[in-house]
PDB file of C-alpha atoms in Angstrom:
ATOM      1  CA  MET A   1      -3.462  11.993  31.105  1.00  0.00           C
ATOM      2  CA  PRO A   2      -6.040  11.471  28.324  1.00  0.00           C
ATOM      3  CA  LYS A   3      -4.701   9.785  25.195  1.00  0.00           C
ATOM      4  CA  PHE A   4      -5.171  11.429  21.805  1.00  0.00           C
ATOM      5  CA  ALA A   5      -4.964  10.054  18.284  1.00  0.00           C
ATOM      6  CA  VAL A   6      -4.428  12.497  15.420  1.00  0.00           C
ATOM      7  CA  ILE A   7      -5.672  11.895  11.880  1.00  0.00           C
ATOM      8  CA  LEU A   8      -4.009  13.934   9.116  1.00  0.00           C
ATOM      9  CA  PRO A   9      -6.071  13.761   5.902  1.00  0.00           C
ATOM     10  CA  ALA A  10      -3.912  14.234   2.787  1.00  0.00           C
ATOM     11  CA  ALA A  11      -5.911  12.296   0.196  1.00  0.00           C
ATOM     12  CA  GLY A  12      -7.457  15.201  -1.722  1.00  0.00           C
ATOM     13  CA  GLN A  13      -6.830  16.004  -5.361  1.00  0.00           C
ATOM     14  CA  SER A  14      -5.306  19.497  -4.778  1.00  0.00           C
ATOM     15  CA  SER A  15      -7.229  20.678  -7.842  1.00  0.00           C
ATOM     16  CA  ARG A  16      -6.816  24.373  -6.983  1.00  0.00           C
ATOM     17  CA  PHE A  17      -3.098  24.117  -6.281  1.00  0.00           C
ATOM     18  CA  HIS A  18      -2.138  23.813  -9.966  1.00  0.00           C
ATOM     19  CA  ASP A  19       1.212  22.060  -9.693  1.00  0.00           C
ATOM     20  CA  LYS A  20       1.976  19.163 -12.033  1.00  0.00           C
ATOM     21  CA  HIS A  21       4.757  17.838  -9.782  1.00  0.00           C
ATOM     22  CA  TYR A  22       3.239  18.037  -6.281  1.00  0.00           C
ATOM     23  CA  LYS A  23      -0.001  17.805  -4.402  1.00  0.00           C
ATOM     24  CA  LYS A  24      -0.110  20.456  -1.714  1.00  0.00           C
ATOM     25  CA  PRO A  25       0.586  18.241   1.363  1.00  0.00           C
ATOM     26  CA  PHE A  26       3.752  16.895  -0.251  1.00  0.00           C
ATOM     27  CA  ILE A  27       5.327  20.047  -1.666  1.00  0.00           C
ATOM     28  CA  PRO A  28       8.455  21.354   0.110  1.00  0.00           C
ATOM     29  CA  LEU A  29       7.906  24.231   2.523  1.00  0.00           C
ATOM     30  CA  GLU A  30      11.055  25.635   4.106  1.00  0.00           C
ATOM     31  CA  ASN A  31      12.960  22.469   3.085  1.00  0.00           C
ATOM     32  CA  LYS A  32      10.400  20.060   4.533  1.00  0.00           C
ATOM     33  CA  ALA A  33       7.210  18.549   3.104  1.00  0.00           C
ATOM     34  CA  VAL A  34       4.069  20.404   4.192  1.00  0.00           C
ATOM     35  CA  TRP A  35       2.575  17.313   5.841  1.00  0.00           C
ATOM     36  CA  LEU A  36       5.686  16.856   7.973  1.00  0.00           C
ATOM     37  CA  HIS A  37       5.332  20.369   9.366  1.00  0.00           C
ATOM     38  CA  SER A  38       1.802  19.450  10.428  1.00  0.00           C
ATOM     39  CA  ALA A  39       2.754  16.034  11.805  1.00  0.00           C
ATOM     40  CA  GLU A  40       5.676  17.192  13.921  1.00  0.00           C
ATOM     41  CA  LYS A  41       3.468  19.485  16.025  1.00  0.00           C
ATOM     42  CA  PHE A  42       1.630  16.422  17.300  1.00  0.00           C
ATOM     43  CA  LEU A  43       4.505  13.941  17.377  1.00  0.00           C
ATOM     44  CA  ASN A  44       6.256  16.150  19.942  1.00  0.00           C
ATOM     45  CA  ARG A  45       3.330  15.926  22.409  1.00  0.00           C
ATOM     46  CA  ASP A  46       3.203  13.493  25.347  1.00  0.00           C
ATOM     47  CA  ASP A  47      -0.594  13.181  25.124  1.00  0.00           C
ATOM     48  CA  VAL A  48      -0.592  12.124  21.450  1.00  0.00           C
ATOM     49  CA  LYS A  49      -0.170   8.362  21.256  1.00  0.00           C
ATOM     50  CA  GLN A  50      -0.984   7.767  17.599  1.00  0.00           C
ATOM     51  CA  VAL A  51      -0.666   9.730  14.346  1.00  0.00           C
ATOM     52  CA  ILE A  52      -2.387   8.480  11.193  1.00  0.00           C
ATOM     53  CA  LEU A  53      -1.750  10.002   7.771  1.00  0.00           C
ATOM     54  CA  VAL A  54      -4.359   9.407   5.059  1.00  0.00           C
ATOM     55  CA  ILE A  55      -3.169   9.459   1.444  1.00  0.00           C
ATOM     56  CA  SER A  56      -4.786   8.730  -1.888  1.00  0.00           C
ATOM     57  CA  PRO A  57      -4.222   5.219  -3.305  1.00  0.00           C
ATOM     58  CA  GLU A  58      -2.910   6.820  -6.486  1.00  0.00           C
ATOM     59  CA  ASP A  59      -0.160   8.532  -4.464  1.00  0.00           C
ATOM     60  CA  ARG A  60       0.976   5.415  -2.597  1.00  0.00           C
ATOM     61  CA  GLU A  61       3.898   4.389  -4.774  1.00  0.00           C
ATOM     62  CA  GLU A  62       5.421   7.859  -5.004  1.00  0.00           C
ATOM     63  CA  PHE A  63       4.751   8.568  -1.331  1.00  0.00           C
ATOM     64  CA  ASP A  64       6.527   5.388  -0.248  1.00  0.00           C
ATOM     65  CA  SER A  65       9.512   6.147  -2.448  1.00  0.00           C
ATOM     66  CA  LYS A  66       9.940   9.592  -0.876  1.00  0.00           C
ATOM     67  CA  PHE A  67       8.732   9.191   2.690  1.00  0.00           C
ATOM     68  CA  ALA A  68       8.912   5.519   3.728  1.00  0.00           C
ATOM     69  CA  ALA A  69      11.946   6.146   5.952  1.00  0.00           C
ATOM     70  CA  ASN A  70      10.284   9.165   7.590  1.00  0.00           C
ATOM     71  CA  VAL A  71       7.153   7.182   8.347  1.00  0.00           C
ATOM     72  CA  MET A  72       9.105   4.296   9.863  1.00  0.00           C
ATOM     73  CA  ILE A  73      11.343   6.457  12.048  1.00  0.00           C
ATOM     74  CA  LEU A  74       8.495   8.649  13.287  1.00  0.00           C
ATOM     75  CA  GLY A  75       6.087   5.772  13.925  1.00  0.00           C
ATOM     76  CA  ILE A  76       3.349   7.263  11.746  1.00  0.00           C
ATOM     77  CA  GLU A  77       0.663   4.973  10.369  1.00  0.00           C
ATOM     78  CA  VAL A  78      -0.367   5.509   6.739  1.00  0.00           C
ATOM     79  CA  VAL A  79      -3.771   4.457   5.421  1.00  0.00           C
ATOM     80  CA  GLU A  80      -5.338   4.908   2.024  1.00  0.00           C
ATOM     81  CA  GLY A  81      -8.293   7.223   1.620  1.00  0.00           C
ATOM     82  CA  GLY A  82     -11.601   6.812  -0.178  1.00  0.00           C
ATOM     83  CA  LYS A  83     -13.669   8.666  -2.731  1.00  0.00           C
ATOM     84  CA  GLU A  84     -14.842  11.418  -0.377  1.00  0.00           C
ATOM     85  CA  ARG A  85     -13.148  13.081   2.586  1.00  0.00           C
ATOM     86  CA  SER A  86     -15.499  11.357   5.006  1.00  0.00           C
ATOM     87  CA  ASP A  87     -14.578   7.994   3.480  1.00  0.00           C
ATOM     88  CA  SER A  88     -10.909   8.777   4.076  1.00  0.00           C
ATOM     89  CA  ILE A  89     -11.493   9.721   7.703  1.00  0.00           C
ATOM     90  CA  ALA A  90     -13.600   6.590   8.207  1.00  0.00           C
ATOM     91  CA  ASN A  91     -10.702   4.462   6.937  1.00  0.00           C
ATOM     92  CA  ALA A  92      -8.406   6.120   9.484  1.00  0.00           C
ATOM     93  CA  LEU A  93     -10.917   5.723  12.316  1.00  0.00           C
ATOM     94  CA  ALA A  94     -10.845   1.983  11.758  1.00  0.00           C
ATOM     95  CA  LYS A  95      -7.135   2.039  12.678  1.00  0.00           C
ATOM     96  CA  VAL A  96      -7.419   4.055  15.906  1.00  0.00           C
ATOM     97  CA  LYS A  97      -6.119   2.111  18.900  1.00  0.00           C
ATOM     98  CA  ASP A  98      -8.596   0.838  21.478  1.00  0.00           C
ATOM     99  CA  ASP A  99      -7.064   2.770  24.377  1.00  0.00           C
ATOM    100  CA  ILE A 100      -7.429   6.203  22.724  1.00  0.00           C
ATOM    101  CA  ASP A 101      -9.728   8.666  24.546  1.00  0.00           C
ATOM    102  CA  TYR A 102      -9.951  11.524  22.034  1.00  0.00           C
ATOM    103  CA  ILE A 103      -9.496  11.815  18.285  1.00  0.00           C
ATOM    104  CA  ALA A 104      -8.244  14.971  16.580  1.00  0.00           C
ATOM    105  CA  VAL A 105      -8.524  15.583  12.847  1.00  0.00           C
ATOM    106  CA  HIS A 106      -6.096  18.126  11.424  1.00  0.00           C
ATOM    107  CA  ASP A 107      -5.597  19.059   7.776  1.00  0.00           C
ATOM    108  CA  ALA A 108      -2.205  17.842   6.579  1.00  0.00           C
ATOM    109  CA  ALA A 109      -2.084  20.991   4.436  1.00  0.00           C
ATOM    110  CA  ARG A 110      -2.433  23.261   7.498  1.00  0.00           C
ATOM    111  CA  PRO A 111       1.216  23.433   8.662  1.00  0.00           C
ATOM    112  CA  CYS A 112       1.204  26.702  10.628  1.00  0.00           C
ATOM    113  CA  ILE A 113      -0.377  25.408  13.817  1.00  0.00           C
ATOM    114  CA  ALA A 114       1.017  26.579  17.141  1.00  0.00           C
ATOM    115  CA  ASN A 115       1.302  24.404  20.255  1.00  0.00           C
ATOM    116  CA  GLU A 116      -0.776  26.897  22.241  1.00  0.00           C
ATOM    117  CA  TRP A 117      -3.753  26.508  19.910  1.00  0.00           C
ATOM    118  CA  ILE A 118      -3.487  22.723  20.113  1.00  0.00           C
ATOM    119  CA  ASP A 119      -3.380  22.942  23.926  1.00  0.00           C
ATOM    120  CA  ASN A 120      -6.509  25.111  23.947  1.00  0.00           C
ATOM    121  CA  VAL A 121      -8.642  22.964  21.651  1.00  0.00           C
ATOM    122  CA  PHE A 122      -7.532  19.713  23.314  1.00  0.00           C
ATOM    123  CA  ALA A 123      -8.486  21.124  26.735  1.00  0.00           C
ATOM    124  CA  ALA A 124     -11.860  22.315  25.447  1.00  0.00           C
ATOM    125  CA  ALA A 125     -12.611  18.881  23.976  1.00  0.00           C
ATOM    126  CA  GLU A 126     -11.795  17.256  27.314  1.00  0.00           C
ATOM    127  CA  LYS A 127     -14.404  19.496  28.966  1.00  0.00           C
ATOM    128  CA  SER A 128     -17.216  19.332  26.404  1.00  0.00           C
ATOM    129  CA  GLY A 129     -16.498  16.233  24.322  1.00  0.00           C
ATOM    130  CA  ALA A 130     -16.212  18.176  21.053  1.00  0.00           C
ATOM    131  CA  ALA A 131     -14.242  21.303  20.142  1.00  0.00           C
ATOM    132  CA  ILE A 132     -12.794  22.933  17.044  1.00  0.00           C
ATOM    133  CA  LEU A 133     -10.556  25.861  16.251  1.00  0.00           C
ATOM    134  CA  ALA A 134     -12.281  28.644  14.323  1.00  0.00           C
ATOM    135  CA  ILE A 135     -11.947  32.355  13.630  1.00  0.00           C
ATOM    136  CA  PRO A 136     -14.713  34.981  13.390  1.00  0.00           C
ATOM    137  CA  ILE A 137     -15.515  36.163   9.860  1.00  0.00           C
ATOM    138  CA  ALA A 138     -13.949  39.605   9.457  1.00  0.00           C
ATOM    139  CA  GLY A 139     -14.829  40.582   5.889  1.00  0.00           C
ATOM    140  CA  THR A 140     -18.100  41.399   4.193  1.00  0.00           C
ATOM    141  CA  ILE A 141     -19.711  38.262   2.787  1.00  0.00           C
ATOM    142  CA  LYS A 142     -21.600  38.292  -0.537  1.00  0.00           C
ATOM    143  CA  ARG A 143     -23.781  35.515  -1.922  1.00  0.00           C
ATOM    144  CA  VAL A 144     -23.149  35.378  -5.670  1.00  0.00           C
ATOM    145  CA  ALA A 145     -24.884  33.716  -8.621  1.00  0.00           C
ATOM    146  CA  ASN A 146     -23.738  33.917 -12.256  1.00  0.00           C
ATOM    147  CA  GLY A 147     -21.110  36.502 -11.349  1.00  0.00           C
ATOM    148  CA  ASN A 148     -23.595  38.876  -9.702  1.00  0.00           C
ATOM    149  CA  ILE A 149     -24.263  39.642  -6.054  1.00  0.00           C
ATOM    150  CA  GLU A 150     -27.545  38.219  -4.828  1.00  0.00           C
ATOM    151  CA  GLU A 151     -27.286  39.438  -1.253  1.00  0.00           C
ATOM    152  CA  THR A 152     -24.959  40.597   1.478  1.00  0.00           C
ATOM    153  CA  VAL A 153     -24.855  38.029   4.248  1.00  0.00           C
ATOM    154  CA  PRO A 154     -24.764  39.405   7.823  1.00  0.00           C
ATOM    155  CA  ARG A 155     -21.504  38.263   9.397  1.00  0.00           C
ATOM    156  CA  ALA A 156     -22.668  38.408  13.016  1.00  0.00           C
ATOM    157  CA  ASN A 157     -22.064  35.032  14.676  1.00  0.00           C
ATOM    158  CA  LEU A 158     -20.359  33.637  11.555  1.00  0.00           C
ATOM    159  CA  TRP A 159     -17.089  31.774  12.106  1.00  0.00           C
ATOM    160  CA  GLU A 160     -14.694  30.060   9.723  1.00  0.00           C
ATOM    161  CA  ALA A 161     -13.909  26.527  10.868  1.00  0.00           C
ATOM    162  CA  GLN A 162     -10.284  25.428  11.143  1.00  0.00           C
ATOM    163  CA  THR A 163      -8.524  22.336  12.440  1.00  0.00           C
ATOM    164  CA  PRO A 164      -7.682  20.595  14.708  1.00  0.00           C
ATOM    165  CA  GLN A 165     -11.222  19.399  15.336  1.00  0.00           C
ATOM    166  CA  VAL A 166     -11.199  17.213  18.429  1.00  0.00           C
ATOM    167  CA  PHE A 167     -13.822  14.778  19.704  1.00  0.00           C
ATOM    168  CA  GLU A 168     -14.359  12.201  22.382  1.00  0.00           C
ATOM    169  CA  ARG A 169     -13.647   8.901  20.674  1.00  0.00           C
ATOM    170  CA  LYS A 170     -17.106   7.323  20.903  1.00  0.00           C
ATOM    171  CA  LEU A 171     -18.806  10.534  19.790  1.00  0.00           C
ATOM    172  CA  LEU A 172     -16.825  10.737  16.570  1.00  0.00           C
ATOM    173  CA  LEU A 173     -17.241   7.029  15.868  1.00  0.00           C
ATOM    174  CA  ASP A 174     -21.001   7.363  16.359  1.00  0.00           C
ATOM    175  CA  ALA A 175     -21.103  10.404  14.066  1.00  0.00           C
ATOM    176  CA  TYR A 176     -19.361   8.505  11.294  1.00  0.00           C
ATOM    177  CA  ALA A 177     -21.460   5.392  11.797  1.00  0.00           C
ATOM    178  CA  LYS A 178     -24.605   7.494  11.236  1.00  0.00           C
ATOM    179  CA  ARG A 179     -23.287   9.787   8.493  1.00  0.00           C
ATOM    180  CA  GLY A 180     -25.372   8.213   5.728  1.00  0.00           C
ATOM    181  CA  GLU A 181     -25.039   9.461   2.164  1.00  0.00           C
ATOM    182  CA  SER A 182     -25.213  13.209   2.815  1.00  0.00           C
ATOM    183  CA  PRO A 183     -21.794  14.831   2.319  1.00  0.00           C
ATOM    184  CA  ALA A 184     -20.212  16.850   5.121  1.00  0.00           C
ATOM    185  CA  THR A 185     -17.517  19.478   4.713  1.00  0.00           C
ATOM    186  CA  ASP A 186     -15.937  18.753   8.090  1.00  0.00           C
ATOM    187  CA  ASP A 187     -16.162  16.402  11.042  1.00  0.00           C
ATOM    188  CA  ALA A 188     -17.948  18.894  13.277  1.00  0.00           C
ATOM    189  CA  GLU A 189     -20.902  18.888  10.884  1.00  0.00           C
ATOM    190  CA  LEU A 190     -21.387  15.154  11.410  1.00  0.00           C
ATOM    191  CA  VAL A 191     -21.333  15.624  15.179  1.00  0.00           C
ATOM    192  CA  GLU A 192     -23.799  18.514  14.850  1.00  0.00           C
ATOM    193  CA  ARG A 193     -26.203  16.176  13.039  1.00  0.00           C
ATOM    194  CA  LEU A 194     -26.329  14.044  16.182  1.00  0.00           C
ATOM    195  CA  GLY A 195     -27.605  17.077  18.069  1.00  0.00           C
ATOM    196  CA  LYS A 196     -24.398  17.348  20.080  1.00  0.00           C
ATOM    197  CA  PRO A 197     -22.889  20.754  20.904  1.00  0.00           C
ATOM    198  CA  VAL A 198     -19.443  21.587  19.518  1.00  0.00           C
ATOM    199  CA  THR A 199     -17.335  24.146  21.374  1.00  0.00           C
ATOM    200  CA  ILE A 200     -15.657  26.919  19.393  1.00  0.00           C
ATOM    201  CA  VAL A 201     -12.089  27.780  20.410  1.00  0.00           C
ATOM    202  CA  GLU A 202     -10.724  30.899  18.784  1.00  0.00           C
ATOM    203  CA  GLY A 203      -7.766  30.144  16.542  1.00  0.00           C
ATOM    204  CA  SER A 204      -5.744  32.456  14.336  1.00  0.00           C
ATOM    205  CA  PRO A 205      -5.620  33.521  10.672  1.00  0.00           C
ATOM    206  CA  VAL A 206      -2.009  32.296  10.788  1.00  0.00           C
ATOM    207  CA  ASN A 207      -3.372  28.739  10.988  1.00  0.00           C
ATOM    208  CA  LEU A 208      -4.051  28.837   7.266  1.00  0.00           C
ATOM    209  CA  LYS A 209      -4.820  25.923   4.977  1.00  0.00           C
ATOM    210  CA  ILE A 210      -2.651  25.772   1.875  1.00  0.00           C
ATOM    211  CA  THR A 211      -4.903  25.769  -1.170  1.00  0.00           C
ATOM    212  CA  THR A 212      -3.006  27.885  -3.710  1.00  0.00           C
ATOM    213  CA  LYS A 213       0.615  28.801  -4.476  1.00  0.00           C
ATOM    214  CA  GLU A 214       0.055  32.145  -2.785  1.00  0.00           C
ATOM    215  CA  ASP A 215      -0.948  30.315   0.399  1.00  0.00           C
ATOM    216  CA  LEU A 216       2.359  28.437   0.242  1.00  0.00           C
ATOM    217  CA  ARG A 217       4.273  31.729   0.186  1.00  0.00           C
ATOM    218  CA  LEU A 218       2.226  33.059   3.102  1.00  0.00           C
ATOM    219  CA  ALA A 219       2.857  29.855   5.056  1.00  0.00           C
ATOM    220  CA  ALA A 220       6.610  30.252   4.639  1.00  0.00           C
ATOM    221  CA  HIS A 221       6.404  33.637   6.375  1.00  0.00           C
ATOM    222  CA  ALA A 222       3.963  32.371   9.008  1.00  0.00           C
ATOM    223  CA  LEU A 223       6.254  29.500  10.025  1.00  0.00           C
ATOM    224  CA  LYS A 224       9.007  31.958  10.863  1.00  0.00           C
ATOM    225  CA  ALA A 225       6.674  33.742  13.284  1.00  0.00           C
ATOM    226  CA  LEU A 226       5.669  30.612  15.215  1.00  0.00           C
ATOM    227  CA  PRO A 227       7.472  29.624  18.426  1.00  0.00           C
ATOM    228  CA  LYS A 228      10.280  27.153  17.775  1.00  0.00           C
ATOM    229  CA  PRO A 229       9.740  23.510  18.836  1.00  0.00           C
ATOM    230  CA  LYS A 230      11.560  22.254  21.907  1.00  0.00           C
ATOM    231  CA  VAL A 231      15.044  20.927  21.300  1.00  0.00           C
ATOM    232  CA  LEU A 232      15.642  17.382  22.555  1.00  0.00           C
ATOM    233  CA  GLY A 233      19.170  16.552  23.661  1.00  0.00           C
ATOM    234  CA  GLY A 234      20.614  19.411  21.634  1.00  0.00           C
ATOM    235  CA  LEU A 235      19.259  18.115  18.321  1.00  0.00           C
ATOM    236  CA  HIS A 236      15.768  18.732  17.048  1.00  0.00           C
ATOM    237  CA  PRO A 237      14.386  15.521  15.494  1.00  0.00           C
ATOM    238  CA  PHE A 238      13.668  17.343  12.229  1.00  0.00           C
ATOM    239  CA  GLU A 239      16.956  19.190  12.022  1.00  0.00           C
ATOM    240  CA  ASN A 240      18.364  17.234   9.072  1.00  0.00           C
ATOM    241  CA  ASP A 241      16.351  18.952   6.333  1.00  0.00           C
ATOM    242  CA  ASP A 242      17.687  16.754   3.543  1.00  0.00           C
ATOM    243  CA  MET A 243      16.260  13.689   5.271  1.00  0.00           C
ATOM    244  CA  TRP A 244      12.744  15.121   5.442  1.00  0.00           C
ATOM    245  CA  ARG A 245      12.292  16.373   1.895  1.00  0.00           C
TER     246      ARG A 245
END
């Protein structure tokens, strides 16, 4: 069985979330921090051998005070991020174990991921070396400048990237080693720059990324629609909600 490591970036500023008490990965969602919802989907898998959470240095003290026990019990590694997202992922890549075959990057603020979608994108990455979840663009897309429409963009062949994004270990390490100074909005873009194909696996609009308070409300409904995790020995490892807040 191939071995996977999962990196959960949670080092952003949450500037569009507009909450003075919480950044979006750490806010409670159905009595559990958002990042824990994301983490548990991978911690329950036999093929995932390592989970790394990336947080901002400025959040370290508060994070440790709230979640140190969770991290210890679950065996999650926590690393501090950098100035840009790619810097944060690079810091996590440096901690990936030597025996890992594939590396998945999944937004910590994307808690409504189903096991089936993880299965599909993991399997696709095993076949092609690089695969991401994505959904086809459904709406009409407008390019806008100064509040006015400049053009309507044809949506044929346009897809919205999601996570997990999964790559053969060496491929992702090479992509980051050669990333240079040009920013990238996701990991697939760095792999694309190497001239390597990235397989698209159709995901779901339910696999939403929490960006605003409205997204948080939608996620609460979406979680109820997802299949329940397997119960181990009659007690789900996340059953004690008070412990995971």
